[in-house]
Short mmCIF file of N, CA and C in Angstrom, two decimals:
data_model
loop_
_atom_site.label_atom_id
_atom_site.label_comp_id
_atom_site.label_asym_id
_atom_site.label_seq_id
_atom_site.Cartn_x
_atom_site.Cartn_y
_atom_site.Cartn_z
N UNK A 104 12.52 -19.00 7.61
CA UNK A 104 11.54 -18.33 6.79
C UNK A 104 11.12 -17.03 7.48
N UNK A 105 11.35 -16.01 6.45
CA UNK A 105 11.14 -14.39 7.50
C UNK A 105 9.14 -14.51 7.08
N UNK A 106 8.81 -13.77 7.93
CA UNK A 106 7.17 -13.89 7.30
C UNK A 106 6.94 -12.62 7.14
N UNK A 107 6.01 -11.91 5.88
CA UNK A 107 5.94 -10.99 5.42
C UNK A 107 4.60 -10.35 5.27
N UNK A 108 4.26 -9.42 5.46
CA UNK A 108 2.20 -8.99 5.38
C UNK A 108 2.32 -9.03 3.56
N UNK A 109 1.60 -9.57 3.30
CA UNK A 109 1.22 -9.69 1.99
C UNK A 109 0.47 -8.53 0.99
N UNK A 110 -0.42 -7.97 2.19
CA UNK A 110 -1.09 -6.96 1.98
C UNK A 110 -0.28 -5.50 1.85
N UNK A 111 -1.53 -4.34 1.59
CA UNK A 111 -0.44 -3.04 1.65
C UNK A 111 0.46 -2.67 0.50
N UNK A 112 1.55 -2.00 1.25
CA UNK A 112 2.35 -1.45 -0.06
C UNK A 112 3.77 -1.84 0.90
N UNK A 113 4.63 -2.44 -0.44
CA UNK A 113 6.28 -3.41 -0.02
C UNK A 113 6.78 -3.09 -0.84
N UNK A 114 8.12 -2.06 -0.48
CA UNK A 114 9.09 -1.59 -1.06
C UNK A 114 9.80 -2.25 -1.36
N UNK A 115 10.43 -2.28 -2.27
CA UNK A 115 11.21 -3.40 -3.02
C UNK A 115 12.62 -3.16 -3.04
N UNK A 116 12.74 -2.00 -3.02
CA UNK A 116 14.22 -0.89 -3.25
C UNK A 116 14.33 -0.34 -4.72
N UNK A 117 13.33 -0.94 -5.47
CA UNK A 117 13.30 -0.55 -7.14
C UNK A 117 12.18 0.26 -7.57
N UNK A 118 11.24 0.23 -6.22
CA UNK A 118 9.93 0.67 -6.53
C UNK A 118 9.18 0.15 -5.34
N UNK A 119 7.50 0.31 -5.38
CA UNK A 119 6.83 -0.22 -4.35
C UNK A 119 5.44 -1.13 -4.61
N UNK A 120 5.38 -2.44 -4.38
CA UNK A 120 4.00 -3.31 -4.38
C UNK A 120 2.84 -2.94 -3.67
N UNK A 121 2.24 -2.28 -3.92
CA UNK A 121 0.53 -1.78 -3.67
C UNK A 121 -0.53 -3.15 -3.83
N UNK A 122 -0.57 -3.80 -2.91
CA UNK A 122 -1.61 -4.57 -2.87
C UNK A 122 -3.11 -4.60 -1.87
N UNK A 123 -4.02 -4.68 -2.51
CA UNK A 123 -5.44 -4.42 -1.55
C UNK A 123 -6.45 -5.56 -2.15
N UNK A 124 -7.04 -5.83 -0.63
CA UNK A 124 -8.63 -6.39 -1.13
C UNK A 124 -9.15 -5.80 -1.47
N UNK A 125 -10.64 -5.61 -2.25
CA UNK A 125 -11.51 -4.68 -2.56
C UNK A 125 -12.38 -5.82 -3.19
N UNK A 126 -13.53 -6.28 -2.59
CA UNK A 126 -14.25 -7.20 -3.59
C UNK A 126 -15.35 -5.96 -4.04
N UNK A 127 -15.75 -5.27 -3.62
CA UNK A 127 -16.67 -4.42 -4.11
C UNK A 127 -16.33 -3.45 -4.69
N UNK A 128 -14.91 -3.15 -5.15
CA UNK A 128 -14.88 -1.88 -5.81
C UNK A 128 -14.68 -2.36 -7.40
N UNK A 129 -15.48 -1.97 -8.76
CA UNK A 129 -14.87 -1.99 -9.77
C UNK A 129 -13.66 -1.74 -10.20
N UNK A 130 -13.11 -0.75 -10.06
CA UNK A 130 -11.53 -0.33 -10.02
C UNK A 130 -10.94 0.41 -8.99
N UNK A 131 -9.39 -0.21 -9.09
CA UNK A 131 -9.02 0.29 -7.61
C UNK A 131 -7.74 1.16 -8.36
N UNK A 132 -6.72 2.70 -8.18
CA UNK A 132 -5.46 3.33 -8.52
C UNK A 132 -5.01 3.12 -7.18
N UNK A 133 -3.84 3.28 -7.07
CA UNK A 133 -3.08 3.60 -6.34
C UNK A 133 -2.93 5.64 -6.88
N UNK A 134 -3.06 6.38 -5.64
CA UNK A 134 -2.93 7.85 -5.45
C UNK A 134 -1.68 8.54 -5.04
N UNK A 135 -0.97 8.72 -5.22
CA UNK A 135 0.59 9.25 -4.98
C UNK A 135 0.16 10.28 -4.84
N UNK A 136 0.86 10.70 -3.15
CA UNK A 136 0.91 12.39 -3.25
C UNK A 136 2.19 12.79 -3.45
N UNK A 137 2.36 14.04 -2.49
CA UNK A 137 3.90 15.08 -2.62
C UNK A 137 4.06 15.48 -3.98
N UNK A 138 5.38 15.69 -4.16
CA UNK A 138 6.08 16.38 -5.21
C UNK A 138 5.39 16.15 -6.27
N UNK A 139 5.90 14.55 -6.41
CA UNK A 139 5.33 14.37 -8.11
C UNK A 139 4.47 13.62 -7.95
N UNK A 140 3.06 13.75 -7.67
CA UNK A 140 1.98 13.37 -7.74
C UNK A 140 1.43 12.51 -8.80
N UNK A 141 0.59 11.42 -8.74
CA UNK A 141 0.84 10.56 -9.61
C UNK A 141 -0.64 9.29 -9.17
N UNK A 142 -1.45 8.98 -10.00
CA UNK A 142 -2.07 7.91 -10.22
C UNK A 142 -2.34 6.75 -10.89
N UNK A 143 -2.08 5.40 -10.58
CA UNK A 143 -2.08 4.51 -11.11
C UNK A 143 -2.87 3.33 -11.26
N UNK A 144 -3.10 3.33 -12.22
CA UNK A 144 -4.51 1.70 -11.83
C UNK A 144 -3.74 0.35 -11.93
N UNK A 145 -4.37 -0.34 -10.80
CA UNK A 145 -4.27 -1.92 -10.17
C UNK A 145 -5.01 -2.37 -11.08
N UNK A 146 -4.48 -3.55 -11.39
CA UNK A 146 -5.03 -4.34 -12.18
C UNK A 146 -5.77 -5.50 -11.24
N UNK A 147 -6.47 -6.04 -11.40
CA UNK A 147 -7.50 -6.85 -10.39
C UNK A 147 -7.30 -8.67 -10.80
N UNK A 148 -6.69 -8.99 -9.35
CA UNK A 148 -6.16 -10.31 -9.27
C UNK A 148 -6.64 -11.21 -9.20
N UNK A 149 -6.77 -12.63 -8.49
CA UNK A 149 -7.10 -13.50 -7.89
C UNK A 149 -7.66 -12.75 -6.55
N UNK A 150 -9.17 -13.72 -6.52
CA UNK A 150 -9.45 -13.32 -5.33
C UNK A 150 -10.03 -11.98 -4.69
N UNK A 151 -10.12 -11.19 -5.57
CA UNK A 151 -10.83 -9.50 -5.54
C UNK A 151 -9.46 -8.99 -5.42
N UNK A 152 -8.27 -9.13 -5.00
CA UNK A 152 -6.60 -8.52 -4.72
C UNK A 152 -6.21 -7.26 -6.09
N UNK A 153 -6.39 -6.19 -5.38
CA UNK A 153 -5.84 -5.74 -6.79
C UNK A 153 -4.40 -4.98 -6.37
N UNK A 154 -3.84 -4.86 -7.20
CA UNK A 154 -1.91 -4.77 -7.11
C UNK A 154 -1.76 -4.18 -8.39
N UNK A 155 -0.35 -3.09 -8.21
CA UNK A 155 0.03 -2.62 -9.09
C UNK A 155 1.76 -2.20 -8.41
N UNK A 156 2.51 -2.02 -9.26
CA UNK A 156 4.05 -2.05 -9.26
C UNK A 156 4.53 -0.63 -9.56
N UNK A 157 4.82 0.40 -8.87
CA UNK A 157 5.01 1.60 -8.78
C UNK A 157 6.63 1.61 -8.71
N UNK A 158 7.59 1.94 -9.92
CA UNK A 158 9.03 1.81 -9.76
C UNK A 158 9.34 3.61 -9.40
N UNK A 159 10.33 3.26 -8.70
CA UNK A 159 10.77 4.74 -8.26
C UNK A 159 10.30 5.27 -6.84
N UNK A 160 9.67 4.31 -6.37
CA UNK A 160 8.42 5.05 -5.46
C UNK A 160 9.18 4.05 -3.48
N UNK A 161 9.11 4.59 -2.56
CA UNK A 161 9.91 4.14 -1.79
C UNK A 161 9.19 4.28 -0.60
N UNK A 162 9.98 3.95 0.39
CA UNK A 162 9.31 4.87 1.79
C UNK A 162 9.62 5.80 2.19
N UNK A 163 8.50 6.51 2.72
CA UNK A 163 7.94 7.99 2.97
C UNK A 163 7.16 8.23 2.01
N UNK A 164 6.75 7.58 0.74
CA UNK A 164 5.43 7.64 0.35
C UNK A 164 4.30 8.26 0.65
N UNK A 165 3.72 8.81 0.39
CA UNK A 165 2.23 9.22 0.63
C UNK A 165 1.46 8.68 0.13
N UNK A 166 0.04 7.77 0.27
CA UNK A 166 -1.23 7.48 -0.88
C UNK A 166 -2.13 7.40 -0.01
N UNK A 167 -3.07 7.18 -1.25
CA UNK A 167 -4.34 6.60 -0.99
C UNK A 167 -5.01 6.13 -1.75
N UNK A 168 -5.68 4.60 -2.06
CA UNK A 168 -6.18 4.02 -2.56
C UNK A 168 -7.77 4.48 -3.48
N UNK A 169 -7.88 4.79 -4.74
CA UNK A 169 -8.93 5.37 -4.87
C UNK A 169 -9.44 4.48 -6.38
N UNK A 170 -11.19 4.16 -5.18
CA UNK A 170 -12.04 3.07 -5.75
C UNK A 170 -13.06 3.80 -7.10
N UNK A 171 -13.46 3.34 -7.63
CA UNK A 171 -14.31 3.76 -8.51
C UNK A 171 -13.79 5.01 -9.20
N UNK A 172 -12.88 5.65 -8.95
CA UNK A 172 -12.60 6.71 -9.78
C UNK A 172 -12.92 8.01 -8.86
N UNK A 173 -13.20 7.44 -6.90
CA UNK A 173 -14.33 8.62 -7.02
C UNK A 173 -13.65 8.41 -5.35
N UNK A 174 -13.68 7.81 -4.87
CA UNK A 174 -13.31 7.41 -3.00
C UNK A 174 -12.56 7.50 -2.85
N UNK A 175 -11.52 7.99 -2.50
CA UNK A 175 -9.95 8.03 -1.95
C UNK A 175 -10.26 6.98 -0.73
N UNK A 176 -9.67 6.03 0.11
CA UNK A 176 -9.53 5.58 1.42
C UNK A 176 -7.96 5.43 1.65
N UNK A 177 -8.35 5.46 2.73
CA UNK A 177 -6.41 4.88 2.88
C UNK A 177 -6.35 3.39 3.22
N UNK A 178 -4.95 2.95 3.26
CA UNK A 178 -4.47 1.52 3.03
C UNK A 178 -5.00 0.88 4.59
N UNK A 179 -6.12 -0.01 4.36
CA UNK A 179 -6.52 -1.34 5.63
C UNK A 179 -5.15 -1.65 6.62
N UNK A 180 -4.28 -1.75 5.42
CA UNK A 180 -3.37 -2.28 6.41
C UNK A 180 -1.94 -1.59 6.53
N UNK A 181 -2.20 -0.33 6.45
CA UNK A 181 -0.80 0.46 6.21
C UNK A 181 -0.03 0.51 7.70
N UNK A 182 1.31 0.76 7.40
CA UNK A 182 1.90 0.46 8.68
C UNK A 182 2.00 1.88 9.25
N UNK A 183 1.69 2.92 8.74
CA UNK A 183 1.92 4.10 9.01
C UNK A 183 1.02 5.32 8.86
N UNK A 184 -0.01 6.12 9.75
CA UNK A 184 -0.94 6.96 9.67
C UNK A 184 -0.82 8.28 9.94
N UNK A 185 -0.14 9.27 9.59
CA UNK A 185 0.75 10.35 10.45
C UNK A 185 -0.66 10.89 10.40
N UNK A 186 -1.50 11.26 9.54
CA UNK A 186 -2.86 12.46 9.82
C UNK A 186 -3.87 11.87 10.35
N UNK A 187 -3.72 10.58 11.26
CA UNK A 187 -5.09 9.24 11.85
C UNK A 187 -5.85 9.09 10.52
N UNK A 188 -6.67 8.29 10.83
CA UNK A 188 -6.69 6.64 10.51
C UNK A 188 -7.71 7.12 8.74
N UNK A 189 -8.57 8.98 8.67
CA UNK A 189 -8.53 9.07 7.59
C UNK A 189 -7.69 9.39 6.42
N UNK A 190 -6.52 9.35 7.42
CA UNK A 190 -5.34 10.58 6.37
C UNK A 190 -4.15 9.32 5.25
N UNK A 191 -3.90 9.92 4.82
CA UNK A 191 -3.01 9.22 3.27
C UNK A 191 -2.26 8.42 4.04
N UNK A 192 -2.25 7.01 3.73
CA UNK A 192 -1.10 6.15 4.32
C UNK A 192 0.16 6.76 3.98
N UNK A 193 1.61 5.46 4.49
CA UNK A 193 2.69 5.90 4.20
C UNK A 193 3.55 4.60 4.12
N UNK A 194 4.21 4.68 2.71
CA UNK A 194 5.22 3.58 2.87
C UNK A 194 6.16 3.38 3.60
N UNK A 195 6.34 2.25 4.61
CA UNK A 195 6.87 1.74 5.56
C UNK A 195 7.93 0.66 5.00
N UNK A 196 9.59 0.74 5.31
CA UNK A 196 10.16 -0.30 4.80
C UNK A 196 10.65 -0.83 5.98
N UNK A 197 9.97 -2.19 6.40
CA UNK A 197 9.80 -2.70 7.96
C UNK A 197 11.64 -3.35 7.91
N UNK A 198 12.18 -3.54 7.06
CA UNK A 198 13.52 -4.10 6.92
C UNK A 198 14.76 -3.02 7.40
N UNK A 199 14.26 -1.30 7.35
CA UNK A 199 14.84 -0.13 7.78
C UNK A 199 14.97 -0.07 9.55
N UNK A 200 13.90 -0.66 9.96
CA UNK A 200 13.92 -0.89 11.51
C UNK A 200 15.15 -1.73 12.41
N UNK A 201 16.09 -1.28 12.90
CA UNK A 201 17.26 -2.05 13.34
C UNK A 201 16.60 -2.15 15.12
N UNK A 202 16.88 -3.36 15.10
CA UNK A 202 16.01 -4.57 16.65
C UNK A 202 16.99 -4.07 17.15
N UNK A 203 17.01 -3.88 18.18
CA UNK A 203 17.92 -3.87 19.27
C UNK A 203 17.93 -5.04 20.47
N UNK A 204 17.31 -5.84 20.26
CA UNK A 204 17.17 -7.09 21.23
C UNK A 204 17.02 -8.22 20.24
N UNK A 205 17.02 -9.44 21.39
CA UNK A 205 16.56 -10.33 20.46
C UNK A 205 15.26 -10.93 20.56
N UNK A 206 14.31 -10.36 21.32
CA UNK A 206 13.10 -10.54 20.97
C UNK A 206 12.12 -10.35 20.14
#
């Protein structure tokens, strides 16, 4: 069994899974930057989890999660921060990483 962060955003190769807690935010988009810029609203899950399915969308991504219509934050648990820890996450496809050991 490979184990996987549940959280975040998981490239699929068809597109990318944007998932976040947020119990306090009424609505949560997903924020696409670069080229073709782009916002999308999460639909709100089990559990406060809100997720949305972005096809086309890969790693090297740019976002940021934006609550109420009004907060941009970036991803709790993103694997990748190139501008620190306020700046637009980045989709990470942890399966692109080739181990070189076996630890």
């Amino acid at each position: 069994m490979t184990w996987r962060l549940e959280l975040g955003a998981r490239p699929t190769g068809e597109g990318t899974l944007f998932r976040v807690w947020t119990p306090l935010a009424e609505t949560v988009a997903v924020k696409l930057l670069g080229d073709a810029p782009q916002t999308v609203s999460m639909g709100r899950g089990e559990e406060d989890i809100f997720e949305a399915f972005v096809p086309g969308v890969g790693a090297g991504a740019d976002y940021f999660y934006l609550l109420d219509g009004e907060r941009e934050r970036p991803d709790p648990v993103s694997r990748s921060q190139l501008a620190g820890v306020h700046g637009p996450s980045r989709v990470v496809d942890p399966d692109e990483f080739k181990w070189t050991d076996e630890g």
